[in-house]
Amino acid sequence: MATGNKAPYKVYLEENEIPKQWYNVRADMKNKPAPLLNPATLKPMTVDDLSSVFCKELAEQELNNDDAYIPIPEEIYNFYKMYRPSPLVHAEFLEKALDTPAHIYYKFEGNNTSGSHKLNSAIAQAYYAKKQGLKGVTTETGAGQWGTALSMACSFFDLDCKVYMVKVSYEQKPFRREVMRTYGASVTPSPSETTEIGRKILKEHPGTTGSLGCAISEAVEVAVGTEGYRYVLGSVLNQVLLHQSIIGLETKVALDKLGVKPDVIIGCAGGGSNLGGLISPFVGEKLRGEADYDIIAVEPASCPSLTRGKFVYDFCDTGMVTPIAKMYTLGHDFIPSPNHAGGLRYHGMSPVLSQLYEDGLMRAVSVEQTAVFEAAKLFARTEGTLPAPESSHAIRAAIDEALKCKETGEEKTIVFGLTGTGYFDMVAYEKFNNGEMSDYIPTDEDLAKGFASIPDFGL
Ligand SMILES: *Cc1c(COP(=O)(O)O)cnc(C)c1O
């Protein structure tokens, strides 16, 4: 409850205030996200086409541009109740440290064992796989949060879970791996000798430490080639943004309860799922002409898909086994420089967010990783929570906006998504604490190499 001008520190909703439906922002978009295409025929993928890779109901959700609201099945809702509603926190201590007139709030999604927002979609995807009678699912994981979330979700519904983990993080994050194995998942470092595409990539790039794009190719190959298995993905896809809309819907209920209207809404953007989920209901209001918000996507300067990428059709993976998507992309062969520690390393961006960005409904900024970890340190020391490096991109941008308010005297209300905790990112924090972290901004020539991998589909 709002107490005069002073908002309470934490806003927890009641259990019955968890939204009962996901919101599908595509229904309100005038320019729909471009359809996924079959790269051979350049025809739009149908539910039937997608059903060989994805569960049927998820394939339907992927292509559903019409229904604004989709009921959350009871089994998923009951799981959500284990860790939701998530708190909306008024960052009073951070405001004080910054000496800013701005009001800062964050929605914290790290309050579950997997430590990030990814569980919101993992549990939905595992539910639909179980409902279809499948034996298991395959996936890739980069930093490890998605694999962890999915292994929890699969263990809840008694499904097998095969995770292809980008080799560099498999080696850097042994404890993430063990959480996944504790929940029953099998974890293979990627690229691996267990798939055709993995063997090919290893032959062409011996000693490679892998990339998300390679791991996706391996996971898809195994899903398509194994009876009773489908592939699931933790970001980028329309269905994932749909599930993540729970973040934005809860945020809106909590802000409405406080009587607070945000001016600026900020989220970090890797593949776009947390940002898409957080902003969906607000963008919906914007699209319907009911309200206006300044929406900011924050990406790493070393993997700048929105701020420096091209809005074209490209493959979603390195091995070119997926359908093609029209999105902001750095090229499916793009791999960020090896000094990049902060996550958010995917070459492309959600087609929904790409279209919203193209249409001027949100803007994007890029930030350098030492500045991101400076923000993480200040946040940890003032607000108490040790943030994930990914989330800290949003913290950086929120702090920068609040500091601008200090200059102008504006009392803006800033809301940002704090997507997860940083407990498994201590290698990156160690580098930062030792003063060994550096920034690298790719040159136009570096980016040109990635762009050269984008095929000319003649579209
Ligand atoms: C995966 C992840 C992200 C980035 O993914 P999006 O799909 O862009 O949201 C951000 N923060 C955390 C903690 C993550 O695990």
Coordinates of C-alpha atoms and ligand atoms in Angstrom, one line a residue, residues 116-118 145 235 268-275 344 388 390-391 419-420, ligand 1:
S116 CA 17.0 -16.2 -12.8
H117 CA 13.8 -15.4 -14.7
K118 CA 14.4 -18.4 -17.0
Q145 CA 21.0 -20.3 -16.0
S235 CA 15.1 -17.0 -25.1
C268 CA 19.2 -6.1 -20.3
A269 CA 18.9 -7.7 -23.6
G270 CA 20.6 -11.0 -24.7
G271 CA 18.0 -12.8 -26.7
G272 CA 15.4 -10.5 -25.4
S273 CA 13.2 -12.6 -23.2
N274 CA 13.3 -10.8 -19.8
L275 CA 13.1 -7.4 -21.5
L344 CA 24.3 -11.6 -23.2
A388 CA 24.1 -11.4 -12.2
E390 CA 23.6 -9.8 -17.2
S391 CA 21.3 -8.0 -14.9
T419 CA 16.9 -10.8 -13.7
G420 CA 19.1 -12.9 -11.5
Ligands
LIG1 C1 19.7 -15.5 -19.7 C2 19.8 -14.3 -18.9 C3 19.6 -13.0 -19.4 C4 19.5 -12.7 -20.9 O1 18.6 -13.4 -21.6 P1 17.3 -12.6 -22.2 O2 16.6 -13.7 -22.9 O3 17.8 -11.5 -23.0 O4 16.5 -12.2 -21.0 C5 19.7 -12.0 -18.5 N1 19.8 -12.2 -17.2 C6 19.9 -13.4 -16.7 C7 20.1 -13.5 -15.2 C8 19.9 -14.5 -17.5 O5 20.0 -15.7 -17.0

